[in-house]
PDB file of C-alpha atoms in Angstrom:
ATOM      1  CA  UNK J   1      49.968-127.714 -90.525  1.00 52.00           C
ATOM      2  CA  UNK J   2      52.207-129.494 -87.836  1.00 46.00           C
ATOM      3  CA  UNK J   3      51.715-133.105 -86.714  1.00 51.00           C
ATOM      4  CA  UNK J   4      53.563-134.939 -83.972  1.00 51.00           C
ATOM      5  CA  UNK J   5      53.121-138.397 -84.048  1.00 49.00           C
ATOM      6  CA  UNK J   6      55.496-139.604 -81.195  1.00 50.00           C
ATOM      7  CA  UNK J   7      58.834-138.206 -81.902  1.00 56.00           C
ATOM      8  CA  UNK J   8      58.121-137.655 -85.951  1.00 72.00           C
ATOM      9  CA  UNK J   9      57.642-134.260 -86.848  1.00 89.00           C
ATOM     10  CA  UNK J  10      55.794-133.710 -89.770  1.00 94.00           C
ATOM     11  CA  UNK J  11      54.628-130.536 -91.349  1.00 94.00           C
ATOM     12  CA  UNK J  12      51.520-130.469 -93.782  1.00 93.00           C
ATOM     13  CA  UNK J  13      50.395-127.820 -96.565  1.00 92.00           C
ATOM     14  CA  UNK J  14      48.028-128.837 -99.102  1.00 90.00           C
ATOM     15  CA  UNK J  15      49.520-131.804-101.050  1.00 93.00           C
ATOM     16  CA  UNK J  16      52.891-130.673 -99.537  1.00 96.00           C
ATOM     17  CA  UNK J  17      54.243-133.127 -96.332  1.00 97.00           C
ATOM     18  CA  UNK J  18      57.752-132.147 -94.948  1.00 97.00           C
ATOM     19  CA  UNK J  19      59.423-134.906 -92.921  1.00 96.00           C
ATOM     20  CA  UNK J  20      62.566-133.771 -91.281  1.00 94.00           C
ATOM     21  CA  UNK J  21      63.416-136.700 -89.408  1.00 93.00           C
ATOM     22  CA  UNK J  22      63.579-138.793 -92.650  1.00 94.00           C
ATOM     23  CA  UNK J  23      65.175-136.060 -94.821  1.00 94.00           C
ATOM     24  CA  UNK J  24      62.220-135.962 -97.043  1.00 96.00           C
ATOM     25  CA  UNK J  25      59.887-133.740 -98.386  1.00 97.00           C
ATOM     26  CA  UNK J  26      56.790-135.139-100.162  1.00 97.00           C
ATOM     27  CA  UNK J  27      54.029-133.832-103.023  1.00 97.00           C
ATOM     28  CA  UNK J  28      51.132-136.430-103.071  1.00 95.00           C
ATOM     29  CA  UNK J  29      52.989-139.262-101.306  1.00 95.00           C
ATOM     30  CA  UNK J  30      56.034-138.638-104.030  1.00 96.00           C
ATOM     31  CA  UNK J  31      59.243-137.342-103.147  1.00 97.00           C
ATOM     32  CA  UNK J  32      60.445-133.901-103.913  1.00 97.00           C
ATOM     33  CA  UNK J  33      64.094-133.412-104.958  1.00 96.00           C
ATOM     34  CA  UNK J  34      65.731-130.933-102.899  1.00 97.00           C
ATOM     35  CA  UNK J  35      69.295-130.494-101.653  1.00 96.00           C
ATOM     36  CA  UNK J  36      69.848-130.905 -98.072  1.00 96.00           C
ATOM     37  CA  UNK J  37      70.241-126.749 -97.568  1.00 96.00           C
ATOM     38  CA  UNK J  38      66.672-126.732 -99.601  1.00 97.00           C
ATOM     39  CA  UNK J  39      65.183-129.277 -97.174  1.00 97.00           C
ATOM     40  CA  UNK J  40      66.808-127.539 -94.212  1.00 97.00           C
ATOM     41  CA  UNK J  41      65.409-124.216 -95.439  1.00 98.00           C
ATOM     42  CA  UNK J  42      61.852-125.444 -96.077  1.00 98.00           C
ATOM     43  CA  UNK J  43      61.876-127.539 -92.919  1.00 97.00           C
ATOM     44  CA  UNK J  44      62.753-123.852 -90.851  1.00 97.00           C
ATOM     45  CA  UNK J  45      59.978-122.162 -92.332  1.00 97.00           C
ATOM     46  CA  UNK J  46      57.339-124.647 -92.550  1.00 96.00           C
ATOM     47  CA  UNK J  47      58.086-125.389 -88.539  1.00 95.00           C
ATOM     48  CA  UNK J  48      57.381-121.365 -88.005  1.00 96.00           C
ATOM     49  CA  UNK J  49      54.462-121.684 -90.548  1.00 95.00           C
ATOM     50  CA  UNK J  50      52.465-117.935 -90.582  1.00 95.00           C
ATOM     51  CA  UNK J  51      55.314-116.318 -89.003  1.00 97.00           C
ATOM     52  CA  UNK J  52      57.604-113.970 -90.527  1.00 98.00           C
ATOM     53  CA  UNK J  53      60.936-114.702 -90.293  1.00 98.00           C
ATOM     54  CA  UNK J  54      63.906-112.260 -90.476  1.00 97.00           C
ATOM     55  CA  UNK J  55      66.550-113.227 -92.996  1.00 95.00           C
ATOM     56  CA  UNK J  56      69.214-113.164 -90.431  1.00 96.00           C
ATOM     57  CA  UNK J  57      67.287-115.460 -88.442  1.00 97.00           C
ATOM     58  CA  UNK J  58      66.728-117.784 -91.593  1.00 97.00           C
ATOM     59  CA  UNK J  59      70.745-117.820 -92.176  1.00 97.00           C
ATOM     60  CA  UNK J  60      71.236-118.606 -88.674  1.00 97.00           C
ATOM     61  CA  UNK J  61      69.065-121.779 -88.267  1.00 97.00           C
ATOM     62  CA  UNK J  62      70.361-123.261 -91.707  1.00 97.00           C
ATOM     63  CA  UNK J  63      73.803-122.367 -91.751  1.00 96.00           C
ATOM     64  CA  UNK J  64      74.819-122.463 -88.322  1.00 96.00           C
ATOM     65  CA  UNK J  65      76.192-119.106 -88.258  1.00 96.00           C
ATOM     66  CA  UNK J  66      75.441-115.316 -89.065  1.00 94.00           C
ATOM     67  CA  UNK J  67      75.091-114.084 -92.449  1.00 92.00           C
ATOM     68  CA  UNK J  68      78.275-111.995 -93.953  1.00 92.00           C
ATOM     69  CA  UNK J  69      77.094-108.080 -94.972  1.00 88.00           C
ATOM     70  CA  UNK J  70      76.894-109.084 -98.674  1.00 89.00           C
ATOM     71  CA  UNK J  71      75.938-112.805 -98.406  1.00 91.00           C
ATOM     72  CA  UNK J  72      72.836-113.501-100.468  1.00 93.00           C
ATOM     73  CA  UNK J  73      72.847-117.378-100.690  1.00 95.00           C
ATOM     74  CA  UNK J  74      69.659-117.421 -98.577  1.00 96.00           C
ATOM     75  CA  UNK J  75      67.810-115.112-101.615  1.00 95.00           C
ATOM     76  CA  UNK J  76      69.220-117.910-104.179  1.00 97.00           C
ATOM     77  CA  UNK J  77      68.196-121.149-102.193  1.00 97.00           C
ATOM     78  CA  UNK J  78      64.887-119.716-101.358  1.00 98.00           C
ATOM     79  CA  UNK J  79      64.753-118.582-105.061  1.00 97.00           C
ATOM     80  CA  UNK J  80      65.726-122.480-105.965  1.00 98.00           C
ATOM     81  CA  UNK J  81      63.083-123.588-103.677  1.00 98.00           C
ATOM     82  CA  UNK J  82      60.093-121.656-104.737  1.00 97.00           C
ATOM     83  CA  UNK J  83      60.862-123.083-108.597  1.00 97.00           C
ATOM     84  CA  UNK J  84      60.728-126.506-107.294  1.00 97.00           C
ATOM     85  CA  UNK J  85      57.714-125.999-104.815  1.00 96.00           C
ATOM     86  CA  UNK J  86      56.084-124.232-107.858  1.00 94.00           C
ATOM     87  CA  UNK J  87      56.703-126.309-110.245  1.00 95.00           C
ATOM     88  CA  UNK J  88      55.042-129.626-108.064  1.00 96.00           C
ATOM     89  CA  UNK J  89      52.821-127.612-106.170  1.00 94.00           C
ATOM     90  CA  UNK J  90      51.491-124.741-109.223  1.00 93.00           C
ATOM     91  CA  UNK J  91      48.268-123.936-107.196  1.00 89.00           C
ATOM     92  CA  UNK J  92      50.041-122.882-104.047  1.00 90.00           C
ATOM     93  CA  UNK J  93      52.453-119.908-103.185  1.00 92.00           C
ATOM     94  CA  UNK J  94      53.889-121.426-100.062  1.00 95.00           C
ATOM     95  CA  UNK J  95      57.156-118.851 -99.565  1.00 97.00           C
ATOM     96  CA  UNK J  96      56.439-115.054 -99.537  1.00 96.00           C
ATOM     97  CA  UNK J  97      58.564-112.133 -99.374  1.00 96.00           C
ATOM     98  CA  UNK J  98      57.905-109.586 -96.885  1.00 97.00           C
ATOM     99  CA  UNK J  99      60.735-107.084 -98.171  1.00 95.00           C
ATOM    100  CA  UNK J 100      62.939-105.806 -95.743  1.00 91.00           C
ATOM    101  CA  UNK J 101      62.162-108.071 -93.085  1.00 95.00           C
ATOM    102  CA  UNK J 102      62.140-111.879 -94.322  1.00 96.00           C
ATOM    103  CA  UNK J 103      60.096-114.754 -95.244  1.00 97.00           C
ATOM    104  CA  UNK J 104      56.997-116.187 -94.297  1.00 97.00           C
ATOM    105  CA  UNK J 105      55.811-119.645 -95.313  1.00 97.00           C
ATOM    106  CA  UNK J 106      51.883-120.033 -95.553  1.00 95.00           C
ATOM    107  CA  UNK J 107      49.676-121.900 -98.024  1.00 84.00           C
ATOM    108  CA  UNK J 108      47.207-119.481 -98.068  1.00 73.00           C
ATOM    109  CA  UNK J 109      49.012-116.939-100.299  1.00 53.00           C
ATOM    110  CA  UNK J 110      48.464-113.679 -98.324  1.00 50.00           C
TER     111      UNK J 110
END
């Protein structure tokens, strides 16, 4: 799932390729239209594939600060990202919720 070509990092999951150094996510070689935050979130999840990341950990990695108690922005961005990934890759469910804990990136489903 992870490739390191010299200094270039790339993450793959099926037909999805995330290229953080190029600020790009591609499906079948075509760009996926993501906002900067969506791409940052996808990159963070993909770089920690198969590991459950807490909401706080993800928020701090993407926003650069701890979340406020009632802040639901992470959930909104995860929802938007899931919708975009689902539209481009309907056969894969990539982002999994672990209630009360956080999120996990896995192309396997479980």
